[in-house]
């Protein structure tokens, strides 16, 4: 228990103070600052990602003084994205700390994104005084933050009394990690921090959360039903999502795929749960597998836009599928199409229950189906190999990504962060992943700006090198955080795919005016110089060999590095592979 003299207003960390009371007995005091630190540390939450300022500056300082790792960012959104990724990688809520009103709002995008992605995080935000905010009397950074956060996260709480910090933190932790994980908002009015409490009372108020994410066992009937449906399949397919990756039951997932012999399709962030070169991977036969399958088994993946909502052209004849879905959230069932066999529970318990019943003599899927998928996969792989063979200068996406594919093959345990449009879509299919939870990307929302936050959290949480493959546009959203990467000397190598703009660098202004087209950036920019400005390594390359050398050097040295990879400005396509979502006018274009 950290304690502090009330009159010292908590400037010194963990210093205990004794006050003489009238009856000569001694009373020890602590305050809100220290209680919050104690509550977090007691629950194994030792890292904070945030931006200092009123009213949480001293809190960050004291947290560091009391042994927490406090990583200060340049913008709250990236601190929030880092916290979310920390949550995804560790199954403990990642912490993001923001100042009131504008800082809180900047962090809110990340909180909402974490919730949408089912990543556990807690946004701790300082806020202005309730009395003034509620009467709308114009306080410094006045905002009813709790009300604003509520619809955008899984749960939102406010702590008004220091004695409630223990309970407040416990509630936030449970809400973030139990059931379907998500983002939690914890509102901390400025006055809370300085509130003084007797140590004995404070100690009693702390809560160590026991079994924060309890196992959720599936009903035996649900398992029987699922096995019946799977048994009836002629053309079964497994889809593995990032919920399965999050669950960290990698052996059970592998065993389920291998003992059923059913081909599987990894969703983007589930790549590597089984190695992408696994013989049962249907990733390179995606369209065929979706269209032709008759039973689809979803493991921690949702039938959202990324899977065309489980219906329509991509899924073949209407009524041709039956779905088995394993998910921790019962409300996910039937969200888009009918689920014939819902299995509700945590991934480990569900898969183990299935594996127990499967037995050793499980019938393998018909040869014809496996051959059909293998044939399509081999055709696509051959096409890809041919494209990757072209060694162009300046590079196109395939030339550059061919180099990075090889790097990851040789260093399968490093983390890959990936965002952009073309840079994302090409990298997803070109770069094979070999280990679970190594690929971090734009997730469910397809959000740009996760790059540096994800890279920083990946480096901090795993201690491993990180390769961030970034479109030039995507990088711009979080580019200032290269200073953060340099400041903490993180082993992050950023490769900016510089094709002079969004999608491509070739658009022109049809009016002939001096403004460039809205999708175009300064031509031949030198993003590498952003890194050298802060003492990191910057390199500009325009061919495959130089790119390979520069990346390997960066990863060997562990030095913060930014490689400006010059890509042919004609190389991209509009919106990458999701151009169908980007409406185009057919009238009035010059
Ligand atoms: C896949 N494919 C391959 C390989 N892997 N071919 C050869 N080798 C390998 N290793 C094939 C696969 O079978 C498909 O071909 C094709 O490549 C594309 O595969 P992908 O990328 O898996 O699938 P697709 O169709 O792009 O997937 C749809 C999607 C995906 C929505 C899931 O596009 C996605 O995750 N998009 C996220 C986009 C996003 O968020 N963007 C950010 C906003 S950018 P066929 O089977 O022949 O069809 C703002 O502008
Ligand atoms: P993807 O984008 O990879 O398809 P989604 O984020 O859409 O993945 O889906 C993840 C799903 O996994 C969510 O429906 C979520 O409820 C579920 N999930 C998360 N954690 C677990 C878990 N431990 N066990 C089972 N399901 C989980
Ligand atoms: Mg670009």
XYZ file of C-alpha atoms and ligand atoms in Angstrom, residues 265-268 271 276 281-290 305-308 376-377 379-385 388 405 419-422 424-426 428-432 439 441-448 502-503 574-578 580-582, ligand 1:
112
model
C -9.850 -20.130 -44.055
C -8.051 -17.757 -41.684
C -9.456 -14.282 -41.214
C -6.775 -11.658 -41.499
C -3.356 -15.891 -40.060
C -0.161 -20.297 -43.776
C -5.201 -23.891 -45.623
C -7.823 -22.735 -48.118
C -6.657 -19.095 -47.962
C -5.532 -19.169 -51.588
C -8.827 -20.741 -52.635
C -11.000 -18.296 -50.741
C -13.727 -17.580 -53.271
C -14.180 -21.212 -54.172
C -14.205 -22.375 -50.563
C -16.878 -19.846 -49.579
C -18.955 -7.334 -44.005
C -15.594 -9.117 -44.176
C -17.503 -12.301 -44.959
C -20.234 -10.689 -47.067
C -7.632 -23.912 -56.915
C -5.043 -23.148 -54.278
C -3.407 -22.381 -59.408
C -3.553 -19.206 -57.308
C -0.196 -19.940 -55.679
C 1.413 -20.447 -59.091
C -0.073 -17.167 -60.354
C 1.207 -15.432 -57.266
C 4.682 -16.954 -57.607
C 6.335 -12.192 -57.167
C 7.448 -12.206 -47.397
C -2.380 -0.979 -42.701
C -3.265 0.816 -45.892
C -5.502 -0.039 -48.810
C -3.400 -1.800 -51.453
C -2.942 -4.034 -46.657
C -4.746 -6.138 -49.228
C -1.651 -7.308 -51.073
C -2.472 -10.033 -46.435
C -2.304 -12.554 -49.238
C 1.422 -12.297 -50.044
C 3.034 -12.424 -46.591
C 2.596 -15.846 -45.014
C -0.293 -10.197 -37.519
C -3.950 -4.973 -38.723
C -6.902 -2.694 -39.371
C -9.399 -5.178 -37.924
C -13.163 -5.159 -38.068
C -13.616 -1.515 -39.004
C -10.824 -1.397 -41.577
C -9.580 1.626 -39.665
C -6.542 3.649 -40.761
C -4.019 7.416 -51.562
C -4.531 4.309 -53.718
C -8.834 2.327 -56.073
C -9.677 1.077 -52.537
C -7.573 -2.073 -52.957
C -9.841 -5.127 -53.024
C -12.870 -3.398 -51.550
C -17.154 -2.317 -54.373
C -17.707 -0.365 -51.141
C -16.547 2.917 -52.660
C -5.065 -15.467 -50.816
N -5.084 -15.604 -52.152
C -3.895 -16.040 -52.552
C -3.120 -16.187 -51.378
N -3.881 -15.825 -50.324
N -3.408 -16.315 -53.761
C -2.167 -16.745 -53.834
N -1.353 -16.921 -52.790
C -1.789 -16.646 -51.543
N -0.995 -16.825 -50.504
C -6.167 -15.313 -53.072
C -7.548 -15.677 -52.579
O -7.894 -16.990 -52.860
C -8.382 -14.713 -53.372
O -8.521 -15.171 -54.677
C -7.504 -13.471 -53.404
O -6.177 -13.916 -53.239
C -7.793 -12.457 -52.303
O -7.710 -13.096 -51.081
P -8.001 -12.366 -49.704
O -7.196 -11.167 -49.661
O -7.898 -13.370 -48.643
O -9.521 -12.105 -49.879
P -10.370 -10.867 -50.319
O -11.305 -11.302 -51.384
O -9.616 -9.613 -50.507
O -11.143 -10.822 -48.931
C -12.161 -9.974 -48.664
C -11.948 -9.265 -47.353
C -10.581 -8.622 -47.400
C -13.044 -8.252 -47.186
C -11.993 -10.239 -46.188
O -10.504 -7.815 -48.540
C -10.264 -7.817 -46.197
O -9.909 -8.310 -45.124
N -10.318 -6.556 -46.389
C -10.026 -5.565 -45.403
C -9.937 -4.308 -46.165
C -9.794 -3.159 -45.283
O -10.135 -3.169 -44.126
N -9.262 -2.100 -45.832
C -8.982 -0.913 -45.108
C -9.690 0.218 -45.733
S -8.824 0.868 -47.025
P -9.817 -15.960 -55.199
O -10.029 -17.084 -54.279
O -9.432 -16.376 -56.582
O -10.923 -14.950 -55.157
C -9.666 2.247 -47.527
O -9.697 2.487 -48.693
